[in-house]
Amino acid sequence: MMKEYPLAKVFQLIEPGPVVLVATEYKGKANIMTMSWLMPVEFEPALIACIIGPWDYSFTALSKTRECVIAIPTVDLAAKTVDIGNCSGKDTDKFKTFGLTPVPAEKVKAPLIAECLANLECRLVDATLAEKYGLLILKAVKAWHDPKRKERRTIHANGDGTFVVDGRTLDLKKRMVKWPQFI
Ligand SMILES: Cc1cc2nc3c(=O)[nH]c(=O)nc-3n(C[C@H](O)[C@H](O)[C@H](O)COP(=O)(O)O)c2cc1C
């Protein structure tokens, strides 16, 4: 039997993932924020839509520099990932506080995060809906991953402080007849 569900919590039913970290560099200072609202928009160029609130210091940094790195943490970094999303670069050096290692990127000033599974160097290519929705379209211009990393399970937000950790992998490659390029 269906029960009414609060509209304000609809996003929790369709929450995308994984939870990521967004690294920026603004006025010589590197910063990180946590972000769970993102989705792929295009394969090539690799476009990613994300929602970043204008109250976030990272929003200012990204708007001004038009560059960032999307770093993908795994479950071993889950607690740090949440803590990074509960303080601001306005008054906290998050790389130092959370013991993360900034690594120079190749195409953007924002740093990669060494401890993450993957890092995407991104340019902000469309902010026309930023004022209305906080929607920013990023283009990944260089991507990195750590193929030797043992822990590879990413985390997915339920939107209420609980998270789903990657679990069993279903191999349905044989059924992907329309998409051989992704196999
Ligand atoms: C699990 C989690 C997910 C979050 N997702 C987003 C998001 O998608 N967009 C956003 O604007 N803020 C999100 N936040 C909040 C920011 O990470 C938070 O406001 C952070 O303090 C901003 O840091 P800054 O001021 O240094 O940029 C999230 C926080 C947590 C803990």
PDB file of N, CA and C in Angstrom, residues 110-175:
ATOM      1  N   ALA A 110      43.503  23.769  -9.710  1.00  0.00           N
ATOM      2  CA  ALA A 110      43.007  23.012  -8.552  1.00  0.00           C
ATOM      3  C   ALA A 110      43.780  21.697  -8.454  1.00  0.00           C
ATOM      4  N   PRO A 111      44.050  21.240  -7.223  1.00  0.00           N
ATOM      5  CA  PRO A 111      44.856  20.024  -7.073  1.00  0.00           C
ATOM      6  C   PRO A 111      44.045  18.739  -7.150  1.00  0.00           C
ATOM      7  N   LEU A 112      44.725  17.658  -7.541  1.00  0.00           N
ATOM      8  CA  LEU A 112      44.161  16.320  -7.408  1.00  0.00           C
ATOM      9  C   LEU A 112      44.269  15.946  -5.933  1.00  0.00           C
ATOM     10  N   ILE A 113      43.484  14.947  -5.511  1.00  0.00           N
ATOM     11  CA  ILE A 113      43.605  14.447  -4.133  1.00  0.00           C
ATOM     12  C   ILE A 113      44.186  13.037  -4.202  1.00  0.00           C
ATOM     13  N   ALA A 114      45.419  12.909  -3.702  1.00  0.00           N
ATOM     14  CA  ALA A 114      46.176  11.652  -3.872  1.00  0.00           C
ATOM     15  C   ALA A 114      45.448  10.437  -3.307  1.00  0.00           C
ATOM     16  N   GLU A 115      44.716  10.611  -2.195  1.00  0.00           N
ATOM     17  CA  GLU A 115      44.101   9.473  -1.504  1.00  0.00           C
ATOM     18  C   GLU A 115      42.851   8.954  -2.207  1.00  0.00           C
ATOM     19  N   CYS A 116      42.387   9.637  -3.267  1.00  0.00           N
ATOM     20  CA  CYS A 116      41.131   9.226  -3.906  1.00  0.00           C
ATOM     21  C   CYS A 116      41.350   8.184  -5.002  1.00  0.00           C
ATOM     22  N   LEU A 117      40.261   7.529  -5.351  1.00  0.00           N
ATOM     23  CA  LEU A 117      40.299   6.473  -6.366  1.00  0.00           C
ATOM     24  C   LEU A 117      40.520   7.059  -7.759  1.00  0.00           C
ATOM     25  N   ALA A 118      39.913   8.216  -8.008  1.00  0.00           N
ATOM     26  CA  ALA A 118      40.024   8.848  -9.324  1.00  0.00           C
ATOM     27  C   ALA A 118      39.926  10.356  -9.155  1.00  0.00           C
ATOM     28  N   ASN A 119      40.445  11.071 -10.125  1.00  0.00           N
ATOM     29  CA  ASN A 119      40.399  12.542 -10.119  1.00  0.00           C
ATOM     30  C   ASN A 119      40.092  13.029 -11.521  1.00  0.00           C
ATOM     31  N   LEU A 120      39.158  13.953 -11.634  1.00  0.00           N
ATOM     32  CA  LEU A 120      38.785  14.514 -12.928  1.00  0.00           C
ATOM     33  C   LEU A 120      39.102  16.004 -12.934  1.00  0.00           C
ATOM     34  N   GLU A 121      39.998  16.404 -13.800  1.00  0.00           N
ATOM     35  CA  GLU A 121      40.287  17.835 -13.933  1.00  0.00           C
ATOM     36  C   GLU A 121      39.182  18.436 -14.789  1.00  0.00           C
ATOM     37  N   CYS A 122      38.532  19.458 -14.267  1.00  0.00           N
ATOM     38  CA  CYS A 122      37.334  19.981 -14.951  1.00  0.00           C
ATOM     39  C   CYS A 122      37.400  21.479 -15.173  1.00  0.00           C
ATOM     40  N   ARG A 123      36.757  21.899 -16.272  1.00  0.00           N
ATOM     41  CA  ARG A 123      36.545  23.329 -16.527  1.00  0.00           C
ATOM     42  C   ARG A 123      35.055  23.600 -16.472  1.00  0.00           C
ATOM     43  N   LEU A 124      34.698  24.732 -15.915  1.00  0.00           N
ATOM     44  CA  LEU A 124      33.299  25.153 -15.893  1.00  0.00           C
ATOM     45  C   LEU A 124      32.938  25.681 -17.274  1.00  0.00           C
ATOM     46  N   VAL A 125      31.991  25.019 -17.954  1.00  0.00           N
ATOM     47  CA  VAL A 125      31.682  25.436 -19.325  1.00  0.00           C
ATOM     48  C   VAL A 125      30.308  26.101 -19.463  1.00  0.00           C
ATOM     49  N   ASP A 126      29.463  25.939 -18.456  1.00  0.00           N
ATOM     50  CA  ASP A 126      28.145  26.578 -18.550  1.00  0.00           C
ATOM     51  C   ASP A 126      27.602  26.851 -17.143  1.00  0.00           C
ATOM     52  N   ALA A 127      27.371  28.127 -16.875  1.00  0.00           N
ATOM     53  CA  ALA A 127      26.830  28.494 -15.563  1.00  0.00           C
ATOM     54  C   ALA A 127      25.546  29.292 -15.745  1.00  0.00           C
ATOM     55  N   THR A 128      24.887  29.101 -16.890  1.00  0.00           N
ATOM     56  CA  THR A 128      23.725  29.943 -17.185  1.00  0.00           C
ATOM     57  C   THR A 128      22.547  29.662 -16.234  1.00  0.00           C
ATOM     58  N   LEU A 129      22.517  28.477 -15.638  1.00  0.00           N
ATOM     59  CA  LEU A 129      21.430  28.179 -14.700  1.00  0.00           C
ATOM     60  C   LEU A 129      21.915  28.181 -13.246  1.00  0.00           C
ATOM     61  N   ALA A 130      23.095  28.757 -13.030  1.00  0.00           N
ATOM     62  CA  ALA A 130      23.677  28.747 -11.682  1.00  0.00           C
ATOM     63  C   ALA A 130      22.854  29.581 -10.709  1.00  0.00           C
ATOM     64  N   GLU A 131      22.409  30.747 -11.173  1.00  0.00           N
ATOM     65  CA  GLU A 131      21.668  31.625 -10.275  1.00  0.00           C
ATOM     66  C   GLU A 131      20.324  31.010  -9.896  1.00  0.00           C
ATOM     67  N   LYS A 132      19.681  30.408 -10.903  1.00  0.00           N
ATOM     68  CA  LYS A 132      18.341  29.854 -10.664  1.00  0.00           C
ATOM     69  C   LYS A 132      18.373  28.540  -9.879  1.00  0.00           C
ATOM     70  N   TYR A 133      19.305  27.645 -10.244  1.00  0.00           N
ATOM     71  CA  TYR A 133      19.304  26.306  -9.644  1.00  0.00           C
ATOM     72  C   TYR A 133      20.627  25.890  -8.989  1.00  0.00           C
ATOM     73  N   GLY A 134      21.643  26.714  -9.081  1.00  0.00           N
ATOM     74  CA  GLY A 134      22.975  26.290  -8.615  1.00  0.00           C
ATOM     75  C   GLY A 134      23.580  25.260  -9.547  1.00  0.00           C
ATOM     76  N   LEU A 135      23.036  25.182 -10.769  1.00  0.00           N
ATOM     77  CA  LEU A 135      23.477  24.152 -11.724  1.00  0.00           C
ATOM     78  C   LEU A 135      24.712  24.603 -12.500  1.00  0.00           C
ATOM     79  N   LEU A 136      25.746  23.813 -12.414  1.00  0.00           N
ATOM     80  CA  LEU A 136      26.994  24.107 -13.130  1.00  0.00           C
ATOM     81  C   LEU A 136      27.320  22.931 -14.032  1.00  0.00           C
ATOM     82  N   ILE A 137      27.692  23.220 -15.272  1.00  0.00           N
ATOM     83  CA  ILE A 137      28.098  22.150 -16.182  1.00  0.00           C
ATOM     84  C   ILE A 137      29.618  22.184 -16.293  1.00  0.00           C
ATOM     85  N   LEU A 138      30.209  21.061 -15.941  1.00  0.00           N
ATOM     86  CA  LEU A 138      31.669  20.940 -15.984  1.00  0.00           C
ATOM     87  C   LEU A 138      32.072  20.052 -17.147  1.00  0.00           C
ATOM     88  N   LYS A 139      33.235  20.347 -17.710  1.00  0.00           N
ATOM     89  CA  LYS A 139      33.794  19.470 -18.745  1.00  0.00           C
ATOM     90  C   LYS A 139      35.087  18.873 -18.198  1.00  0.00           C
ATOM     91  N   ALA A 140      35.139  17.548 -18.139  1.00  0.00           N
ATOM     92  CA  ALA A 140      36.389  16.900 -17.706  1.00  0.00           C
ATOM     93  C   ALA A 140      37.393  17.017 -18.840  1.00  0.00           C
ATOM     94  N   VAL A 141      38.549  17.577 -18.545  1.00  0.00           N
ATOM     95  CA  VAL A 141      39.568  17.779 -19.581  1.00  0.00           C
ATOM     96  C   VAL A 141      40.756  16.843 -19.396  1.00  0.00           C
ATOM     97  N   LYS A 142      40.814  16.194 -18.255  1.00  0.00           N
ATOM     98  CA  LYS A 142      41.869  15.202 -17.989  1.00  0.00           C
ATOM     99  C   LYS A 142      41.356  14.324 -16.851  1.00  0.00           C
ATOM    100  N   ALA A 143      41.538  13.034 -16.955  1.00  0.00           N
ATOM    101  CA  ALA A 143      41.048  12.138 -15.902  1.00  0.00           C
ATOM    102  C   ALA A 143      42.163  11.203 -15.454  1.00  0.00           C
ATOM    103  N   TRP A 144      42.140  10.907 -14.153  1.00  0.00           N
ATOM    104  CA  TRP A 144      43.167  10.041 -13.555  1.00  0.00           C
ATOM    105  C   TRP A 144      42.480   8.995 -12.699  1.00  0.00           C
ATOM    106  N   HIS A 145      43.059   7.806 -12.632  1.00  0.00           N
ATOM    107  CA  HIS A 145      42.565   6.851 -11.649  1.00  0.00           C
ATOM    108  C   HIS A 145      43.729   6.054 -11.094  1.00  0.00           C
ATOM    109  N   ASP A 146      43.488   5.395  -9.984  1.00  0.00           N
ATOM    110  CA  ASP A 146      44.540   4.629  -9.328  1.00  0.00           C
ATOM    111  C   ASP A 146      44.187   3.153  -9.485  1.00  0.00           C
ATOM    112  N   PRO A 147      44.668   2.503 -10.560  1.00  0.00           N
ATOM    113  CA  PRO A 147      44.249   1.129 -10.845  1.00  0.00           C
ATOM    114  C   PRO A 147      44.733   0.125  -9.812  1.00  0.00           C
ATOM    115  N   LYS A 148      45.750   0.509  -9.024  1.00  0.00           N
ATOM    116  CA  LYS A 148      46.304  -0.444  -8.044  1.00  0.00           C
ATOM    117  C   LYS A 148      45.634  -0.330  -6.674  1.00  0.00           C
ATOM    118  N   ARG A 149      44.768   0.646  -6.510  1.00  0.00           N
ATOM    119  CA  ARG A 149      44.141   0.855  -5.206  1.00  0.00           C
ATOM    120  C   ARG A 149      43.279  -0.354  -4.853  1.00  0.00           C
ATOM    121  N   LYS A 150      43.465  -0.851  -3.632  1.00  0.00           N
ATOM    122  CA  LYS A 150      42.721  -2.061  -3.243  1.00  0.00           C
ATOM    123  C   LYS A 150      41.264  -1.736  -2.935  1.00  0.00           C
ATOM    124  N   GLU A 151      41.036  -0.738  -2.082  1.00  0.00           N
ATOM    125  CA  GLU A 151      39.656  -0.368  -1.732  1.00  0.00           C
ATOM    126  C   GLU A 151      39.066   0.439  -2.881  1.00  0.00           C
ATOM    127  N   ARG A 152      38.025  -0.084  -3.516  1.00  0.00           N
ATOM    128  CA  ARG A 152      37.456   0.585  -4.687  1.00  0.00           C
ATOM    129  C   ARG A 152      35.971   0.881  -4.521  1.00  0.00           C
ATOM    130  N   ARG A 153      35.431   0.604  -3.328  1.00  0.00           N
ATOM    131  CA  ARG A 153      33.984   0.798  -3.137  1.00  0.00           C
ATOM    132  C   ARG A 153      33.667   2.270  -2.877  1.00  0.00           C
ATOM    133  N   THR A 154      32.851   2.855  -3.731  1.00  0.00           N
ATOM    134  CA  THR A 154      32.462   4.256  -3.557  1.00  0.00           C
ATOM    135  C   THR A 154      31.237   4.317  -2.642  1.00  0.00           C
ATOM    136  N   ILE A 155      30.915   5.533  -2.198  1.00  0.00           N
ATOM    137  CA  ILE A 155      29.780   5.693  -1.290  1.00  0.00           C
ATOM    138  C   ILE A 155      28.695   6.525  -1.964  1.00  0.00           C
ATOM    139  N   HIS A 156      27.453   6.230  -1.596  1.00  0.00           N
ATOM    140  CA  HIS A 156      26.301   6.863  -2.235  1.00  0.00           C
ATOM    141  C   HIS A 156      25.384   7.395  -1.140  1.00  0.00           C
ATOM    142  N   ALA A 157      25.055   8.670  -1.230  1.00  0.00           N
ATOM    143  CA  ALA A 157      24.295   9.307  -0.151  1.00  0.00           C
ATOM    144  C   ALA A 157      22.807   8.980  -0.249  1.00  0.00           C
ATOM    145  N   ASN A 158      22.213   8.704   0.909  1.00  0.00           N
ATOM    146  CA  ASN A 158      20.755   8.593   0.969  1.00  0.00           C
ATOM    147  C   ASN A 158      20.123   9.955   1.240  1.00  0.00           C
ATOM    148  N   GLY A 159      20.959  10.920   1.590  1.00  0.00           N
ATOM    149  CA  GLY A 159      20.448  12.274   1.813  1.00  0.00           C
ATOM    150  C   GLY A 159      20.055  12.550   3.249  1.00  0.00           C
ATOM    151  N   ASP A 160      20.239  11.563   4.126  1.00  0.00           N
ATOM    152  CA  ASP A 160      19.851  11.757   5.531  1.00  0.00           C
ATOM    153  C   ASP A 160      20.997  11.439   6.494  1.00  0.00           C
ATOM    154  N   GLY A 161      22.213  11.475   5.962  1.00  0.00           N
ATOM    155  CA  GLY A 161      23.367  11.153   6.811  1.00  0.00           C
ATOM    156  C   GLY A 161      23.713   9.676   6.798  1.00  0.00           C
ATOM    157  N   THR A 162      22.929   8.871   6.072  1.00  0.00           N
ATOM    158  CA  THR A 162      23.298   7.467   5.883  1.00  0.00           C
ATOM    159  C   THR A 162      23.772   7.297   4.437  1.00  0.00           C
ATOM    160  N   PHE A 163      24.551   6.249   4.236  1.00  0.00           N
ATOM    161  CA  PHE A 163      25.183   6.053   2.928  1.00  0.00           C
ATOM    162  C   PHE A 163      25.115   4.586   2.537  1.00  0.00           C
ATOM    163  N   VAL A 164      25.008   4.362   1.239  1.00  0.00           N
ATOM    164  CA  VAL A 164      25.077   2.998   0.724  1.00  0.00           C
ATOM    165  C   VAL A 164      26.474   2.809   0.152  1.00  0.00           C
ATOM    166  N   VAL A 165      27.080   1.696   0.511  1.00  0.00           N
ATOM    167  CA  VAL A 165      28.423   1.388   0.014  1.00  0.00           C
ATOM    168  C   VAL A 165      28.278   0.411  -1.145  1.00  0.00           C
ATOM    169  N   ASP A 166      29.070   0.607  -2.191  1.00  0.00           N
ATOM    170  CA  ASP A 166      29.039  -0.331  -3.311  1.00  0.00           C
ATOM    171  C   ASP A 166      29.104  -1.760  -2.806  1.00  0.00           C
ATOM    172  N   GLY A 167      28.311  -2.618  -3.403  1.00  0.00           N
ATOM    173  CA  GLY A 167      28.313  -4.013  -2.965  1.00  0.00           C
ATOM    174  C   GLY A 167      28.599  -4.963  -4.106  1.00  0.00           C
ATOM    175  N   ARG A 168      27.687  -5.902  -4.308  1.00  0.00           N
ATOM    176  CA  ARG A 168      27.862  -6.938  -5.321  1.00  0.00           C
ATOM    177  C   ARG A 168      27.868  -6.324  -6.718  1.00  0.00           C
ATOM    178  N   THR A 169      28.743  -6.814  -7.595  1.00  0.00           N
ATOM    179  CA  THR A 169      28.743  -6.354  -8.980  1.00  0.00           C
ATOM    180  C   THR A 169      27.985  -7.363  -9.834  1.00  0.00           C
ATOM    181  N   LEU A 170      27.012  -6.881 -10.590  1.00  0.00           N
ATOM    182  CA  LEU A 170      26.290  -7.742 -11.524  1.00  0.00           C
ATOM    183  C   LEU A 170      26.941  -7.594 -12.884  1.00  0.00           C
ATOM    184  N   ASP A 171      27.381  -8.673 -13.479  1.00  0.00           N
ATOM    185  CA  ASP A 171      28.004  -8.592 -14.799  1.00  0.00           C
ATOM    186  C   ASP A 171      26.954  -8.903 -15.867  1.00  0.00           C
ATOM    187  N   LEU A 172      26.416  -7.862 -16.474  1.00  0.00           N
ATOM    188  CA  LEU A 172      25.394  -8.030 -17.521  1.00  0.00           C
ATOM    189  C   LEU A 172      25.934  -7.512 -18.856  1.00  0.00           C
ATOM    190  N   LYS A 173      27.241  -7.608 -19.022  1.00  0.00           N
ATOM    191  CA  LYS A 173      27.886  -7.085 -20.228  1.00  0.00           C
ATOM    192  C   LYS A 173      27.306  -7.689 -21.498  1.00  0.00           C
ATOM    193  N   LYS A 174      26.977  -8.976 -21.455  1.00  0.00           N
ATOM    194  CA  LYS A 174      26.472  -9.660 -22.654  1.00  0.00           C
ATOM    195  C   LYS A 174      25.175  -9.042 -23.166  1.00  0.00           C
ATOM    196  N   ARG A 175      24.451  -8.416 -22.269  1.00  0.00           N
ATOM    197  CA  ARG A 175      23.160  -7.831 -22.660  1.00  0.00           C
ATOM    198  C   ARG A 175      23.319  -6.424 -23.240  1.00  0.00           C
TER     199      ARG A 175
END
